[in-house]
CSV table of C-alpha atoms in Angstrom, one decimal:
chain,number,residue,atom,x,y,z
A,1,UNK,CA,-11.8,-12.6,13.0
A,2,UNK,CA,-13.0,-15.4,10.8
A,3,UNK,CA,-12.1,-16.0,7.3
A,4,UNK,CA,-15.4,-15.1,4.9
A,5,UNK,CA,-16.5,-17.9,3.3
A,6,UNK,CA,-15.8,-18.6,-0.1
A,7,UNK,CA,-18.3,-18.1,-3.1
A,8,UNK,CA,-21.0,-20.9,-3.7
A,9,UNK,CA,-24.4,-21.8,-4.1
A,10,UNK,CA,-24.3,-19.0,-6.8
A,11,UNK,CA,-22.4,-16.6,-4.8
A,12,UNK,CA,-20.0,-14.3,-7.4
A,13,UNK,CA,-16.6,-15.4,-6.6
A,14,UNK,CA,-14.8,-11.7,-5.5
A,15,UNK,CA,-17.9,-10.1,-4.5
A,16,UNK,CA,-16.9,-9.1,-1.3
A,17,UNK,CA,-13.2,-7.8,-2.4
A,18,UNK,CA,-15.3,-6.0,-5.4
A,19,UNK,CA,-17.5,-4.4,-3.0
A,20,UNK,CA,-14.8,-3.1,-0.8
A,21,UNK,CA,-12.7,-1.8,-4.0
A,22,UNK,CA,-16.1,0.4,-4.7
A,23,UNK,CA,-16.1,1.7,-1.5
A,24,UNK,CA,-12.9,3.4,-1.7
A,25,UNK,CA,-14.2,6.9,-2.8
A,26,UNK,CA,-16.3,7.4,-0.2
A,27,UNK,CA,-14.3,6.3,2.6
A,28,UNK,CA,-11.8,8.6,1.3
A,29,UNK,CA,-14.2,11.7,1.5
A,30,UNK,CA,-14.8,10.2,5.1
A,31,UNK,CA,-11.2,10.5,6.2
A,32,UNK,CA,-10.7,14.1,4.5
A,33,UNK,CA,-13.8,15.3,6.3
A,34,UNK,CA,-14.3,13.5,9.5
A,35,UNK,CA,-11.0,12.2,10.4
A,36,UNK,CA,-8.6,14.5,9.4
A,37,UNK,CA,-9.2,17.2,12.5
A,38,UNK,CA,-8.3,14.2,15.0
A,39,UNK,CA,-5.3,13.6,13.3
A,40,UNK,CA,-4.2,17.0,12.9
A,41,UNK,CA,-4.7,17.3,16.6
A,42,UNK,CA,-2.8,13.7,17.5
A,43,UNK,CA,0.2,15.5,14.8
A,44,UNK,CA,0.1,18.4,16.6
A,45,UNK,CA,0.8,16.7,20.1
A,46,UNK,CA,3.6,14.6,18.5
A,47,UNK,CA,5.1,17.5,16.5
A,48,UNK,CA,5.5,19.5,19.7
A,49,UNK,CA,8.0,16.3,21.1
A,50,UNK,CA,10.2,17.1,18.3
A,51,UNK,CA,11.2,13.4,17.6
A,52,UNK,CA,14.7,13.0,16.5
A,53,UNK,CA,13.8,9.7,14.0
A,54,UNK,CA,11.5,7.7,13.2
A,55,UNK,CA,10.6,3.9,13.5
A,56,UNK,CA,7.8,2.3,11.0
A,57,UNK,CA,6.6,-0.7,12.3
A,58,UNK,CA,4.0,-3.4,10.2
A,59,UNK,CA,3.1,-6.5,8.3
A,60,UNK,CA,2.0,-7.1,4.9
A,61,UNK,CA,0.0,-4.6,3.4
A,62,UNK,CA,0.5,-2.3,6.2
A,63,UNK,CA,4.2,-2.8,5.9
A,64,UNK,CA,3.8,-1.3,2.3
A,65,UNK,CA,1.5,1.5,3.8
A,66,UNK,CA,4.6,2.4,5.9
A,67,UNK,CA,7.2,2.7,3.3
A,68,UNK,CA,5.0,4.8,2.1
A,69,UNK,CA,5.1,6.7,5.5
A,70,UNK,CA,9.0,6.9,5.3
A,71,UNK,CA,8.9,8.4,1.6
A,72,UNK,CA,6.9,11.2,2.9
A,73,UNK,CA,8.5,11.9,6.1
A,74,UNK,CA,12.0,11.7,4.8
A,75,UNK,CA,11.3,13.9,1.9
A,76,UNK,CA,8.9,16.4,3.1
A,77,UNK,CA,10.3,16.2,7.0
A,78,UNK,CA,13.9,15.6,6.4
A,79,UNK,CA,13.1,13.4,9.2
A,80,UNK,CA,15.3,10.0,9.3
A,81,UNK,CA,13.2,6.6,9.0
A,82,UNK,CA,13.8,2.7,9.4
A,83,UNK,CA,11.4,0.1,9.0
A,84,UNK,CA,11.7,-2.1,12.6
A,85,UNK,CA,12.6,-5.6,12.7
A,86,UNK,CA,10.3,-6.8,15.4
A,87,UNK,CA,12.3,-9.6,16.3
A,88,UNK,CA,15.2,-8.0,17.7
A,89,UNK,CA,12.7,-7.3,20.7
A,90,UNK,CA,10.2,-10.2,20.3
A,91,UNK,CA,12.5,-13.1,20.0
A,92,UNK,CA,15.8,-11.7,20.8
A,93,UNK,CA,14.8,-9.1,23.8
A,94,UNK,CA,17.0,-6.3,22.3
A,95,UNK,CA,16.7,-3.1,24.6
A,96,UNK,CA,17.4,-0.5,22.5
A,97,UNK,CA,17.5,3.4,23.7
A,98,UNK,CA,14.5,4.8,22.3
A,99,UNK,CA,14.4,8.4,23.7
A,100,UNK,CA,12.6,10.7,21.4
A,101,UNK,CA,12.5,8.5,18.7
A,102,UNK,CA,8.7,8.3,16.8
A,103,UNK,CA,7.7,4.7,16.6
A,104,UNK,CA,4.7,4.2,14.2
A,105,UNK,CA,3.0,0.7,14.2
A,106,UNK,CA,0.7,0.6,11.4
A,107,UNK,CA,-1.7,-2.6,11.4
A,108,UNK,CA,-5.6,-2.9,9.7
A,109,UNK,CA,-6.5,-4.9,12.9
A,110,UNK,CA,-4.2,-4.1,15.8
A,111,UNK,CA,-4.3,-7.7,16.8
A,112,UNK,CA,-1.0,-9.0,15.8
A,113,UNK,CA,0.9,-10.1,19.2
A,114,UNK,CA,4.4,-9.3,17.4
A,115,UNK,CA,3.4,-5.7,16.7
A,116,UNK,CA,1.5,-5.6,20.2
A,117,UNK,CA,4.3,-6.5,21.9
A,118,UNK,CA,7.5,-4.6,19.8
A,119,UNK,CA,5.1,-1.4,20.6
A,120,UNK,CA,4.6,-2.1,24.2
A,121,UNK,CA,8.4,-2.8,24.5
A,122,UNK,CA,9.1,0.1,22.3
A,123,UNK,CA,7.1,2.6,24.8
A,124,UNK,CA,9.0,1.0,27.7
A,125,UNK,CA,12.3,2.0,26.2
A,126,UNK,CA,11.3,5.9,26.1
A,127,UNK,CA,9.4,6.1,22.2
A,128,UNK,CA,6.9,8.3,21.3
A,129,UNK,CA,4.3,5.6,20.2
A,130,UNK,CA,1.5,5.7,17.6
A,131,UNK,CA,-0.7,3.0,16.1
A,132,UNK,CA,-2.0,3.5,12.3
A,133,UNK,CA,-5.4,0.6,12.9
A,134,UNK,CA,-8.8,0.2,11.8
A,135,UNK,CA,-9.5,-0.9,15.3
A,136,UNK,CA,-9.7,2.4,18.1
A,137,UNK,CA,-10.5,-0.8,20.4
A,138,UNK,CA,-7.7,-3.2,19.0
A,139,UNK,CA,-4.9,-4.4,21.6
A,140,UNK,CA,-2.8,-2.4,19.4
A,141,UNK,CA,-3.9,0.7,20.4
A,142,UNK,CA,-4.6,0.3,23.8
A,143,UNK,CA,-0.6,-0.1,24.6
A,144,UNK,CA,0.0,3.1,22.4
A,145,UNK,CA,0.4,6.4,23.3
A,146,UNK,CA,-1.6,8.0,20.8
A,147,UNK,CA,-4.0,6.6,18.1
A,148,UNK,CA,-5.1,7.1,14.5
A,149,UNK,CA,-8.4,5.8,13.5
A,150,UNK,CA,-8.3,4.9,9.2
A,151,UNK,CA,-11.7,4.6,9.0
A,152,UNK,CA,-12.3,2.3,6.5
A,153,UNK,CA,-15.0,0.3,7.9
A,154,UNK,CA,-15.4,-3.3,8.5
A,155,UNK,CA,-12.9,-5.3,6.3
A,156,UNK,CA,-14.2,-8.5,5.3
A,157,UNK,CA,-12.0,-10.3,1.9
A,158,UNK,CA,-8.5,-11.5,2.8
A,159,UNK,CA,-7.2,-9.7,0.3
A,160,UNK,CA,-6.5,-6.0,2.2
A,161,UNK,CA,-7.5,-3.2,-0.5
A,162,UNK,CA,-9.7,0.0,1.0
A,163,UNK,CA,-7.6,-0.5,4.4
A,164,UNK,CA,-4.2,0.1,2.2
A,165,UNK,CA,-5.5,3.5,0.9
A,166,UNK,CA,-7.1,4.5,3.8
A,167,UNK,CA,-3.8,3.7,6.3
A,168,UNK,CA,-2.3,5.7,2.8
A,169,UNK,CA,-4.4,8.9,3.3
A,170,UNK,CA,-4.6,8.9,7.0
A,171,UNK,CA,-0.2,8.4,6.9
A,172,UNK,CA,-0.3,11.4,4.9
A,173,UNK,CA,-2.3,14.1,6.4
A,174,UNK,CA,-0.2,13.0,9.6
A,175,UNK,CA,2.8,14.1,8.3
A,176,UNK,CA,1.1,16.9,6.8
A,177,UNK,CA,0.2,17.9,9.8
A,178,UNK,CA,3.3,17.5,11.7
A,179,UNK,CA,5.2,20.3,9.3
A,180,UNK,CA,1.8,22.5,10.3
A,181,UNK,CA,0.4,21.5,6.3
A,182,UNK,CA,-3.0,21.5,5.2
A,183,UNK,CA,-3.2,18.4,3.3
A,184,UNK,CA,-4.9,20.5,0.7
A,185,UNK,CA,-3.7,18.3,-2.3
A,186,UNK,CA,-5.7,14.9,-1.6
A,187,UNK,CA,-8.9,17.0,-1.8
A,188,UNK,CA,-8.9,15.7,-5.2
A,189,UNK,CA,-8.3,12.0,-4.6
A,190,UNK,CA,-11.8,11.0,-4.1
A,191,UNK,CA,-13.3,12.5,-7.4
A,192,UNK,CA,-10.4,11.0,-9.3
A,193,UNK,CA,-10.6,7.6,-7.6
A,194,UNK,CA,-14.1,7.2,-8.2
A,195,UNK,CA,-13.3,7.6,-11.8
A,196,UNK,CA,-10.5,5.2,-11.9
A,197,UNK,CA,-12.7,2.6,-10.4
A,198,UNK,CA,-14.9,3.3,-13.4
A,199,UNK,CA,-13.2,1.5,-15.6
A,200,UNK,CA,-13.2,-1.8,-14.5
A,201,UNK,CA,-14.0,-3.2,-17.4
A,202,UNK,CA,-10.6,-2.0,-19.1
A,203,UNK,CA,-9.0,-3.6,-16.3
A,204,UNK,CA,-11.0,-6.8,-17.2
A,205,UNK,CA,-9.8,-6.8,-20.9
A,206,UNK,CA,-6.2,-6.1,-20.1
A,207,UNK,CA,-6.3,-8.7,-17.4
A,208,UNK,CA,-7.2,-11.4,-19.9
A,209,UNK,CA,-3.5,-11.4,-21.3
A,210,UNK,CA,-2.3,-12.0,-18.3
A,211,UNK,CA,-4.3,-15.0,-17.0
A,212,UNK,CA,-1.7,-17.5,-17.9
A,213,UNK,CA,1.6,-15.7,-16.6
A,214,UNK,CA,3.7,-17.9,-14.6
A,215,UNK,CA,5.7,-14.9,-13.2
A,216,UNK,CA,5.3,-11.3,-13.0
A,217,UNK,CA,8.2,-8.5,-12.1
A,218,UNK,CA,6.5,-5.2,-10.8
A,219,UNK,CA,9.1,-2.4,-10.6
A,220,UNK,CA,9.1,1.6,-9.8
A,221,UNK,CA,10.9,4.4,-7.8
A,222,UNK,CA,10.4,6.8,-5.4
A,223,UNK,CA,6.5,7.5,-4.4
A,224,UNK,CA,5.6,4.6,-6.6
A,225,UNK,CA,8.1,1.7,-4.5
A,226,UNK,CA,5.4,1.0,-2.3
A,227,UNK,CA,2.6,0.6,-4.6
A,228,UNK,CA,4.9,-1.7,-6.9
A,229,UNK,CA,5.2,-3.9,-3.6
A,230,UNK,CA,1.7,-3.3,-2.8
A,231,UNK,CA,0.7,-5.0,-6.4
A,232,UNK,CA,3.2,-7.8,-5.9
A,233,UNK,CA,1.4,-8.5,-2.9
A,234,UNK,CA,-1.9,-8.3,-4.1
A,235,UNK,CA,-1.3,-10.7,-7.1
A,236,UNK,CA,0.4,-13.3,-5.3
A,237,UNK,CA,-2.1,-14.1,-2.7
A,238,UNK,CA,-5.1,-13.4,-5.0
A,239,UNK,CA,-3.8,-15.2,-8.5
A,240,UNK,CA,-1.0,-17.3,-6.3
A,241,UNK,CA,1.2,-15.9,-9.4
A,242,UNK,CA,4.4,-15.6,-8.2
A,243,UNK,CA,5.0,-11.1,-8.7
A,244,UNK,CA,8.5,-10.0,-7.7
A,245,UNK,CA,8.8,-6.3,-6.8
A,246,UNK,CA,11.9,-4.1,-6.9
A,247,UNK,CA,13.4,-1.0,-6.8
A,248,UNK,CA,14.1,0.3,-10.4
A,249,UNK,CA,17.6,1.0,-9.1
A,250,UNK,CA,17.7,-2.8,-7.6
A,251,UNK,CA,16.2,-4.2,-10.8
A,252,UNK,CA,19.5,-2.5,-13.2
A,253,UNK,CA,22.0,-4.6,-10.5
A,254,UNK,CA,21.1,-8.1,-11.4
A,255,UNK,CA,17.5,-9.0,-12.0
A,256,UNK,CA,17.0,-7.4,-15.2
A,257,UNK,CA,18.6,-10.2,-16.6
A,258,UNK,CA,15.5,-12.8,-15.7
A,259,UNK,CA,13.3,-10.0,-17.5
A,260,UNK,CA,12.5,-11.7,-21.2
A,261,UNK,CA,9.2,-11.2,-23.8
A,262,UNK,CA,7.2,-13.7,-22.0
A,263,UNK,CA,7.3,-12.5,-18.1
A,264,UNK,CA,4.8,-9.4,-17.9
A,265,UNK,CA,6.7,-6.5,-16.5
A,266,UNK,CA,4.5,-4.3,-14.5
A,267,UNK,CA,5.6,-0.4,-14.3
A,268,UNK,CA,4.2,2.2,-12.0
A,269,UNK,CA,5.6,5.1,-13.2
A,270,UNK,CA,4.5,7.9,-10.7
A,271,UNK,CA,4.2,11.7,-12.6
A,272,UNK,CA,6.8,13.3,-11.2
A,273,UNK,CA,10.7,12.8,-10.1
A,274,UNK,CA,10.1,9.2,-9.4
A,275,UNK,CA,9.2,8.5,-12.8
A,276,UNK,CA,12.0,10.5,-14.4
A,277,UNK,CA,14.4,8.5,-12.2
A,278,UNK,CA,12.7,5.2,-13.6
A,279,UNK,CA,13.0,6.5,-16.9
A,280,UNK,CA,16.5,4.5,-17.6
A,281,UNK,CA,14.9,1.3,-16.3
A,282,UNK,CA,11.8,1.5,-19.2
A,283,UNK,CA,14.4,2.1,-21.2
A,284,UNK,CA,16.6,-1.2,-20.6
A,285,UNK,CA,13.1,-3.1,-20.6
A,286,UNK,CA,11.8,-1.9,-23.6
A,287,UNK,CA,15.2,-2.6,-25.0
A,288,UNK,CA,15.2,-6.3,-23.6
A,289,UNK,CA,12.1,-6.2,-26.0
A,290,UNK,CA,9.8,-6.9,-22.3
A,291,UNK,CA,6.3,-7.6,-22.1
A,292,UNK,CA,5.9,-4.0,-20.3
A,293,UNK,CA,2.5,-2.9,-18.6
A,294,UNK,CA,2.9,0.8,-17.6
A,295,UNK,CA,0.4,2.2,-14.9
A,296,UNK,CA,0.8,5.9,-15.0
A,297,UNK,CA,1.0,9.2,-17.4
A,298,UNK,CA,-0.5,8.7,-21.2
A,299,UNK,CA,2.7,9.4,-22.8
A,300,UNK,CA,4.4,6.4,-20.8
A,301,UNK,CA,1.5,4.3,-21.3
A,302,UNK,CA,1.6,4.6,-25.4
A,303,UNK,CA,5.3,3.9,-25.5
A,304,UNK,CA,4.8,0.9,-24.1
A,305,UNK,CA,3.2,-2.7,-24.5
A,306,UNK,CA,-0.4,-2.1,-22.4
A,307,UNK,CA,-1.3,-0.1,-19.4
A,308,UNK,CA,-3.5,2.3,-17.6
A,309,UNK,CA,-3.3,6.1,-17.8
A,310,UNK,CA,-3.6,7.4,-14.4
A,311,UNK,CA,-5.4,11.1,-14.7
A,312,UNK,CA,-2.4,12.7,-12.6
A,313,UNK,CA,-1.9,15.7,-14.2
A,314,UNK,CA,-1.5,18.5,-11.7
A,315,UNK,CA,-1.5,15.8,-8.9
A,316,UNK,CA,0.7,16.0,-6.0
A,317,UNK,CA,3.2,13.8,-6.5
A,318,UNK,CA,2.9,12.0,-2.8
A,319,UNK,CA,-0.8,11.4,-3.1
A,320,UNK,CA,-0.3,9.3,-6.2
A,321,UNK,CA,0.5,6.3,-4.7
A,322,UNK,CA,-3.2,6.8,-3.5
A,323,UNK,CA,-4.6,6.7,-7.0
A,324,UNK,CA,-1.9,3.9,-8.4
A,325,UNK,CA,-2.9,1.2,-6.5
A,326,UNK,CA,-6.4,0.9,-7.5
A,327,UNK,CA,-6.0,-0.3,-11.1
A,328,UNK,CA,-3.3,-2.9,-9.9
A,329,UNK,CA,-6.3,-4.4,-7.6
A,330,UNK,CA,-8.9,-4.2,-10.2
A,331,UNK,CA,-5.8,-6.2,-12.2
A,332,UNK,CA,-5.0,-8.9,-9.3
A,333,UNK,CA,-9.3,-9.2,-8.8
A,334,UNK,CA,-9.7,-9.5,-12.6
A,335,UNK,CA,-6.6,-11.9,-12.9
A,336,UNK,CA,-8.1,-14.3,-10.2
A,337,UNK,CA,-11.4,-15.0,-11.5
A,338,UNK,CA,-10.2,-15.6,-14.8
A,339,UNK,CA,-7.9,-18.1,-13.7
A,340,UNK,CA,-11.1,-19.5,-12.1
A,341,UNK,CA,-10.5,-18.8,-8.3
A,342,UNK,CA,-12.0,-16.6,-5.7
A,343,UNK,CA,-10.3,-13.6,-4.6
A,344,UNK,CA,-12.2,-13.5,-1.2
A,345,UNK,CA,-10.6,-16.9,0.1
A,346,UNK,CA,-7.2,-17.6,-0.9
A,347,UNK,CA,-5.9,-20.4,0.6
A,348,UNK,CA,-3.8,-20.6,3.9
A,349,UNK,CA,-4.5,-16.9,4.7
A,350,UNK,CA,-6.2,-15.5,7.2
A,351,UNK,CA,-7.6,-11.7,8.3
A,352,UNK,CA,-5.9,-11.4,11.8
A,353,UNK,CA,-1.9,-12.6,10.8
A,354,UNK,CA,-0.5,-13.9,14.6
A,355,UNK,CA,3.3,-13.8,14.3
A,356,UNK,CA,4.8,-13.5,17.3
């Protein structure tokens, strides 16, 4: 797939990654209503293997969408997870014994070889295999065993943002449906992301006092984890501002101590046990006197330096992440043009990642 060109001739810089971001409510109301009957059926088939564990396999952004996969299927499956290290088959030509053992490659395109190939190897060894793509026709899916279609539509700015909450949605009515759920609590996503997207031109504001930051430090627990390394993500290859992402548990043993009043501290503080379990971390930062941005409930946004209020009251707690991430890419979109670059084209990237 070719890179999209970048803004001129009176292009808008970030139109395409802006147009995509819109078009987040409605492919959601396209998952929940057209896709989610193929993958209750696909759970269905799985559930009825009875896996043992579970192997999440991905890059980048999709690599994010699977840690979100293990929170749910650890917590609401009891089901153990690891995240896969490709090369130990790839490079090394490791043979593990995969017998009943779940492998799920999530990947936008399904094009990578390194995912092509652990998948393949990983079906040869006995897994259960299942590729997460935007691509029914990808390479991807033709070596799995079964296949999840996300939906999204075309994908055209490097920067991956209605893919990530698509793989999101379509990861969690999976594992909805393989403990037999009805996926009932993301019925509100769309309606509430459509209103988050609204208010892009808070975003913009807040995104002005961080247009000079040479380093940002995005942080959370539970649920929220993946988005914090989503956001990283997203501002680094946007902005090219270095974001660190961590645990709040990591952050306490060590790092905390690079965390001044000048290095924006970005908190996602999900409503629910996740952000109680953070709640020690805002402490120490607000303590170390830090620059903090809160993205979450209104009473954790006023306590602290800036934010966004997330409307997640009477939200299920794993369908947040779904809602989180979108003011964090308005933020990296908004950051990027006002340090004068174009968010459809960073440098050195391209759409289809070939690691091998």
């Amino acid at each position: 797939m070719s890179a999209p060109r970048p803004a001129h001739d009176g292009e808008q810089p970030g139109r395409i990654m802006s147009g995509e971001m819109a078009e987040q409510p409605a492919m959601l109301r396209r998952i929940l209503d057209r896709g989610a009957p193929a993958i209750r059926e696909v759970a269905g088939r799985i559930a009825a293997k009875k896996p043992r564990f579970v192997l999440l396999t991905a890059r980048g952004t999709s690599d994010n969408a699977a840690l979100y996969a293990k929170y749910l299927l650890e917590i609401t499956l009891g089901l153990p997870c690891g995240l896969a290290s490709m090369s130990t088959t790839t490079a090394y030509g490791a043979k593990p014994d995969l017998r009943d053992v779940l492998v799920v490659t999530v990947s936008q395109s399904g094009g990578s070889p390194d995912l092509v190939a652990s998948t393949k190897a990983a079906r040869e060894a006995g897994a259960i295999t299942l590729a997460v793509t935007n691509n029914p026709d990808s390479p991807l899916s033709a070596v799995s065993e079964y296949h999840i279609d996300i939906l999204a539509g075309p994908e055209k700015a490097l920067p991956a943002t209605k893919t990530y909450t698509a793989s999101l949605l379509s990861l969690y009515l999976f594992v909805e449906g393989l403990r037999g759920g009805d996926g009932a609590a993301a019925a509100i996503l769309p309606e509430l992301a459509e209103a988050i997207l609204a208010r892009r031109d808070e975003v913009k504001s807040l995104a002005s006092r961080y247009r000079f930051a040479e380093r940002m430090v995005i942080t959370s627990r539970g649920y929220g984890y993946p988005t914090a390394k989503e956001a990283a993500l997203k501002l680094m290859e946007t902005s090219y501002i270095p974001a660190l992402s961590y645990s709040g548990a990591d952050l306490l043993h060590g790092p905390l101590a690079m965390v001044d009043n000048i290095s924006p501290v970005i908190a996602v503080v999900t409503d629910g046990r996740g952000g109680e379990a953070l709640q020690p971390v805002l402490d120490r930062l607000r303590g170390r006197g830090a620059d903090l941005f809160v993205v979450g409930p209104k009473a954790q946004v006023e306590a602290a330096s800036a934010g966004f209020v997330l409307p997640t009251a009477g939200v299920a707690e794993e369908v947040q992440p779904i809602l989180e991430i979108l003011p964090l890419q308005m933020l990296a979109y908004e950051v990027t043009i006002a340090r004068g670059q174009d968010p459809d084209a960073p440098r050195a990237l391209a759409k289809v990642t070939e690691t091998r």
